[in-house]
CSV table of C-alpha atoms in Angstrom, one decimal:
chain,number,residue,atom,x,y,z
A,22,UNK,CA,176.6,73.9,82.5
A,23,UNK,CA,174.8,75.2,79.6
A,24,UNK,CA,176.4,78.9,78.9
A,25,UNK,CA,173.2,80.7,79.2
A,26,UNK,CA,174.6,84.1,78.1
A,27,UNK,CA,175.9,82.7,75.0
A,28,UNK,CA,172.5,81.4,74.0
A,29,UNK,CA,171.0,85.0,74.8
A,30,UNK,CA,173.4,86.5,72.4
A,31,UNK,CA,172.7,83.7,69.7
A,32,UNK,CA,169.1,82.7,70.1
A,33,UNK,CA,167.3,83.6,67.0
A,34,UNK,CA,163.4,83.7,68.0
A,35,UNK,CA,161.3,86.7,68.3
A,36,UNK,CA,159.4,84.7,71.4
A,37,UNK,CA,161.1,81.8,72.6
A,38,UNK,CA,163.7,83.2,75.2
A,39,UNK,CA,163.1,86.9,74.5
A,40,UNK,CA,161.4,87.9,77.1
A,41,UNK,CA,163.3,85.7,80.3
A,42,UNK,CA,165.6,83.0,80.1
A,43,UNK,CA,166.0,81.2,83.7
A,44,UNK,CA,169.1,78.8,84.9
A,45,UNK,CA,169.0,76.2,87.3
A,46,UNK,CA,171.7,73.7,88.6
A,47,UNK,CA,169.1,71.3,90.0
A,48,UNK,CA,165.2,71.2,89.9
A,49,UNK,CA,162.7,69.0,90.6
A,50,UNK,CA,161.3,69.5,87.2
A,51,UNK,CA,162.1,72.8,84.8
A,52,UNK,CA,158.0,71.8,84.1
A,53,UNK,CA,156.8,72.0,87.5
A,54,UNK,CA,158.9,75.2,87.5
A,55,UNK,CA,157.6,77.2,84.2
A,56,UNK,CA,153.8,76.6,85.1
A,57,UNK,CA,154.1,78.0,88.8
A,58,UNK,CA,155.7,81.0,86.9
A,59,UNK,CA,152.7,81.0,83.9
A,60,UNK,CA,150.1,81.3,86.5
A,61,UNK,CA,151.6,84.8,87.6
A,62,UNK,CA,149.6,87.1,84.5
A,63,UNK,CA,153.2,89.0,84.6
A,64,UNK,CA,155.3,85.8,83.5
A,65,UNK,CA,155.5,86.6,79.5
A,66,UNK,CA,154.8,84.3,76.9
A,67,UNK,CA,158.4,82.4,75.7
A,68,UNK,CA,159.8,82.2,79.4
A,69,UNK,CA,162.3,79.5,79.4
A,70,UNK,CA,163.4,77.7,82.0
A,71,UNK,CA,166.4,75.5,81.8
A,72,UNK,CA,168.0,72.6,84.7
A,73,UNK,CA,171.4,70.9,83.9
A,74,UNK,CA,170.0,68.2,86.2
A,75,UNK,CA,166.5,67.4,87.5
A,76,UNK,CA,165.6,64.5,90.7
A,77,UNK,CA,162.0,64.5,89.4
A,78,UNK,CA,161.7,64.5,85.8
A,79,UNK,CA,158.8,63.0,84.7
A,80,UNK,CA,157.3,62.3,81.4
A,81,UNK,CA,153.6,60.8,79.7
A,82,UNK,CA,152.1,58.6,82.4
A,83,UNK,CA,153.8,60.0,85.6
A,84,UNK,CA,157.0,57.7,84.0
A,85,UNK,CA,160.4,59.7,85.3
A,86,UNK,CA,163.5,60.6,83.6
A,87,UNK,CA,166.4,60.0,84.4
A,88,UNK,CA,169.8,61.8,83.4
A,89,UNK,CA,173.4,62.3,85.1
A,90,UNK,CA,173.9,66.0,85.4
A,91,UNK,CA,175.5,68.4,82.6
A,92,UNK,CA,174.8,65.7,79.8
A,93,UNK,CA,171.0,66.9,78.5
A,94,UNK,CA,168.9,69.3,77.2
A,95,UNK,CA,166.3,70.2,80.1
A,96,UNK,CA,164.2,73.3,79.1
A,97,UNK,CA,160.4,74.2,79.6
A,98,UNK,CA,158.2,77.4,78.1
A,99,UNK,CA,155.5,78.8,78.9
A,100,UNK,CA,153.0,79.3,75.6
A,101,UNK,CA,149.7,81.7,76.1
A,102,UNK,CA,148.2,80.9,73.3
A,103,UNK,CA,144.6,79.6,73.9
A,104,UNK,CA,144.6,76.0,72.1
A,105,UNK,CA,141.1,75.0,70.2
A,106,UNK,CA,139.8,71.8,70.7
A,107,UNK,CA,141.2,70.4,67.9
A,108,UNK,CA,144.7,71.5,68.3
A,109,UNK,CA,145.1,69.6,71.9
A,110,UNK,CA,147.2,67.4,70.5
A,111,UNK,CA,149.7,69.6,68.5
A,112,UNK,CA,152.1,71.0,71.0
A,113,UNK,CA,153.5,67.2,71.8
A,114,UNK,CA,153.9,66.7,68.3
A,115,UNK,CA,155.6,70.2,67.3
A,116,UNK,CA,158.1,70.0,70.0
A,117,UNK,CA,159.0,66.2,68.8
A,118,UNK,CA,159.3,67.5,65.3
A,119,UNK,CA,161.2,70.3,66.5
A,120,UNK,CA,163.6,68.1,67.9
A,121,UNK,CA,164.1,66.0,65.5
A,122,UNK,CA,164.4,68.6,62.9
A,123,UNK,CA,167.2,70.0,65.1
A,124,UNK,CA,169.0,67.1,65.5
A,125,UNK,CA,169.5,66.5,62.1
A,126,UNK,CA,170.2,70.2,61.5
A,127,UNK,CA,173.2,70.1,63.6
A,128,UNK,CA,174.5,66.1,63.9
A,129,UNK,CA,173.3,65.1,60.3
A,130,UNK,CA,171.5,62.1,62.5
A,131,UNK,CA,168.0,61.2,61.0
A,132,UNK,CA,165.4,60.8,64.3
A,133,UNK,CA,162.0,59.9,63.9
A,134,UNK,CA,159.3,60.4,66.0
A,135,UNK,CA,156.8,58.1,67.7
A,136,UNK,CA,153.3,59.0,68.5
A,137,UNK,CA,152.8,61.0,70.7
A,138,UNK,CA,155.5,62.6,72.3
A,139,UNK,CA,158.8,60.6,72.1
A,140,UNK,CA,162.0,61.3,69.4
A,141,UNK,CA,163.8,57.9,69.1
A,142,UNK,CA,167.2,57.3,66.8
A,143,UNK,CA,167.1,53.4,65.6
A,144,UNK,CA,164.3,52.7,67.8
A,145,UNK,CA,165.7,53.8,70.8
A,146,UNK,CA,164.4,57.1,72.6
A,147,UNK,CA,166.5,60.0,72.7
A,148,UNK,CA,164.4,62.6,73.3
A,149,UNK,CA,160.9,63.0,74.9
A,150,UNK,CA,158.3,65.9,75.5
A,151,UNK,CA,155.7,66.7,78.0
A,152,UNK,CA,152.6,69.5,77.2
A,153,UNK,CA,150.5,70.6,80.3
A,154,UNK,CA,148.0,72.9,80.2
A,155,UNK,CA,147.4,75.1,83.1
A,156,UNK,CA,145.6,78.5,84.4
A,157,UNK,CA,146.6,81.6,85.4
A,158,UNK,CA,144.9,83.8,88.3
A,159,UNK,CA,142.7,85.1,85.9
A,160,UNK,CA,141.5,81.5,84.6
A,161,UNK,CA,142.9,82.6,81.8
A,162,UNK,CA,144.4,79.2,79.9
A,163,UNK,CA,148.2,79.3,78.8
A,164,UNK,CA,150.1,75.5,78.2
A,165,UNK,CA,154.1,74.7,79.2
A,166,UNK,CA,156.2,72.4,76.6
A,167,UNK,CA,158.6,70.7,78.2
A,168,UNK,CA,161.4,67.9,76.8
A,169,UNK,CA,164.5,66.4,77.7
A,170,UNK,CA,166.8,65.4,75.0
A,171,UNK,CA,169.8,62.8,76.0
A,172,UNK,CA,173.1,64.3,75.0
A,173,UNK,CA,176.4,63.7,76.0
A,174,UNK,CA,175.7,60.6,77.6
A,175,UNK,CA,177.9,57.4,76.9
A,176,UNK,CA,176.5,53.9,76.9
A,177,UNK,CA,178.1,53.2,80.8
A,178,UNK,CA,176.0,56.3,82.4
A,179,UNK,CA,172.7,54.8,81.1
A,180,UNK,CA,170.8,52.1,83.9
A,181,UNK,CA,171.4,48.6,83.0
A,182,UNK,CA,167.4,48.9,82.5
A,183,UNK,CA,167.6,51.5,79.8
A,184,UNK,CA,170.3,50.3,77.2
A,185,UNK,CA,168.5,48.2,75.1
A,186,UNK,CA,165.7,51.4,74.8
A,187,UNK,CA,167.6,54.5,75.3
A,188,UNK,CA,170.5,56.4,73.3
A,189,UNK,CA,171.8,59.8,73.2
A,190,UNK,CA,173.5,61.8,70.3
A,191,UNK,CA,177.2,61.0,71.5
A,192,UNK,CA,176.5,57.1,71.0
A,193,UNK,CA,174.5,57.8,68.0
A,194,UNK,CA,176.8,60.0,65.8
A,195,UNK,CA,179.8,58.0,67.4
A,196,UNK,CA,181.5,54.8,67.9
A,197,UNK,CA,183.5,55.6,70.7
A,198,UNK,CA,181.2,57.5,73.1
A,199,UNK,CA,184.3,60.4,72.7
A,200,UNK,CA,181.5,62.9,70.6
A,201,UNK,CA,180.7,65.7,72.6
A,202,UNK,CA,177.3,67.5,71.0
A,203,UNK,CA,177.2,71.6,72.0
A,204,UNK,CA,173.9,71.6,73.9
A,205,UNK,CA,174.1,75.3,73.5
A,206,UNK,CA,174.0,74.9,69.5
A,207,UNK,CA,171.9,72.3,69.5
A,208,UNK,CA,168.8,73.9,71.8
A,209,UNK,CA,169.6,77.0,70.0
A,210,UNK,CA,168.3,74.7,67.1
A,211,UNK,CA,165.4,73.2,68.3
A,212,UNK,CA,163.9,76.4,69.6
A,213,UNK,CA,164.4,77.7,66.4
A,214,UNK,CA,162.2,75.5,64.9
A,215,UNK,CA,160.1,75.2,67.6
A,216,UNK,CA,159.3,78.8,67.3
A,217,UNK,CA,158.4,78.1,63.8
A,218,UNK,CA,156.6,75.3,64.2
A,219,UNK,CA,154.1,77.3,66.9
A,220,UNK,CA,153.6,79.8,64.4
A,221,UNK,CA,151.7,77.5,62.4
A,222,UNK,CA,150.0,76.6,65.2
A,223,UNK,CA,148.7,79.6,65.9
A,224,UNK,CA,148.0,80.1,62.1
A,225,UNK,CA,145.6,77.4,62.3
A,226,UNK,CA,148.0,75.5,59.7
A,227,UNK,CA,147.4,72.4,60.6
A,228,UNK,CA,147.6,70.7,57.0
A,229,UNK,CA,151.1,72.3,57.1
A,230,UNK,CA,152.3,70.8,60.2
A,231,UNK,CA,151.0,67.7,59.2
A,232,UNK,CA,152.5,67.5,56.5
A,233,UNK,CA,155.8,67.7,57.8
A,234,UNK,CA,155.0,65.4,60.5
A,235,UNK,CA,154.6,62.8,58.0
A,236,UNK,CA,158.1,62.8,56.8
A,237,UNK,CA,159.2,62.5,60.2
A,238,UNK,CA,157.0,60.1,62.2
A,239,UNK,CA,158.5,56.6,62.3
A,240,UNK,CA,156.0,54.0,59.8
A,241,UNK,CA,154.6,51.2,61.6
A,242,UNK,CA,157.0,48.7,60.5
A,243,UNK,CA,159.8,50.8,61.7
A,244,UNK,CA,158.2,51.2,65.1
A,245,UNK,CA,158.4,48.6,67.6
């Protein structure tokens, strides 16, 4: 279980988690969850919702994701900033260079991220992220990031389906499986730069974030 009051008391954003920070055991999906709250115009902007396990996960495509309880990094929040038309594509891409940047703040591990929306380490994904862009009772527009980033999982808890294309930070930074990776720290991290990385947005920085993007995004003959 992620100790939620020891990421209130360490969190250092101004909007992410400020306003309401929500914990649950099990959800469907923490997305599904943070959008029915945006369209209530009293759910502030930065909400964050957090699962240590979700049954219906889902990521680009309606594609699911799967994950054994109290090994990931399951969080959704609600943003109400109005995207322009040229900026639909951003929030995918600053929450997968969010988490890569945090990644490699707190593990040293170098991930790179593939268009659109998934964080991989050696080719394999470790981390994916989910925008949706929804309306509130007033029609007024507001969009939910959501991502899931594998953990503390060892090699044995992945489907025989996903080992060749999935990894997680404990078989990444680790031999043995025996690395356990503070979820706390790390999403403390991510939404760090996360926070960051939507002030930019908002800046209408675009050259900025992409910019940075660059030196993250995997080249094509990396990708596969």
């Amino acid at each position: 279980m992620i100790a939620i009051e020891t990421l209130r008391e360490t969190l250092k954003t101004e909007i992410i988690g400020k306003s309401h920070i929500e914990f649950h055991t099990e959800v469907s999906s923490t997305n599904d969850i943070a959008i029915a709250r945006g369209k209530s115009e009293n759910t502030e902007e930065g909400t964050l919702i957090i699962a240590d396990h979700q049954t219906a996960g889902r990521g680009r495509y309606g594609r699911t994701w799967d994950a054994p309880p109290g090994k990931c990094i399951l969080v959704s929040i609600i943003f109400r900033y109005r995207l322009k038309q040229d900026q639909i594509h951003l929030p995918n891409l600053i929450g997968a260079l969010s988490i890569a940047q945090g990644i490699h703040t707190i593990t040293g591990l170098t991930a790179r991220i593939k268009y659109p929306n998934d964080v991989r380490i050696a080719k394999k994904k470790v981390a994916g992220v989910l925008t949706e862009i929804e309306y509130d009772m007033h029609r007024q527009p507001f969009f939910v990031l959501g991502f899931g980033v594998n953990v503390n999982i060892s090699m044995q808890e992945f489907p025989p389906t996903l080992r060749e294309t999935a990894t997680s930070l404990q078989i990444a930074a680790s031999d043995t499986d025996n690395t356990e990776i503070c979820r706390v720290e790390l999403l403390q991290t991510i939404l760090s730069h996360l926070e960051e990385n939507y002030l930019l947005l908002k800046s209408g920085n675009t050259s900025v974030i992409n910019s940075v993007l660059t030196a993250w995004e995997e080249t094509d003959e990396n990708s596969c």
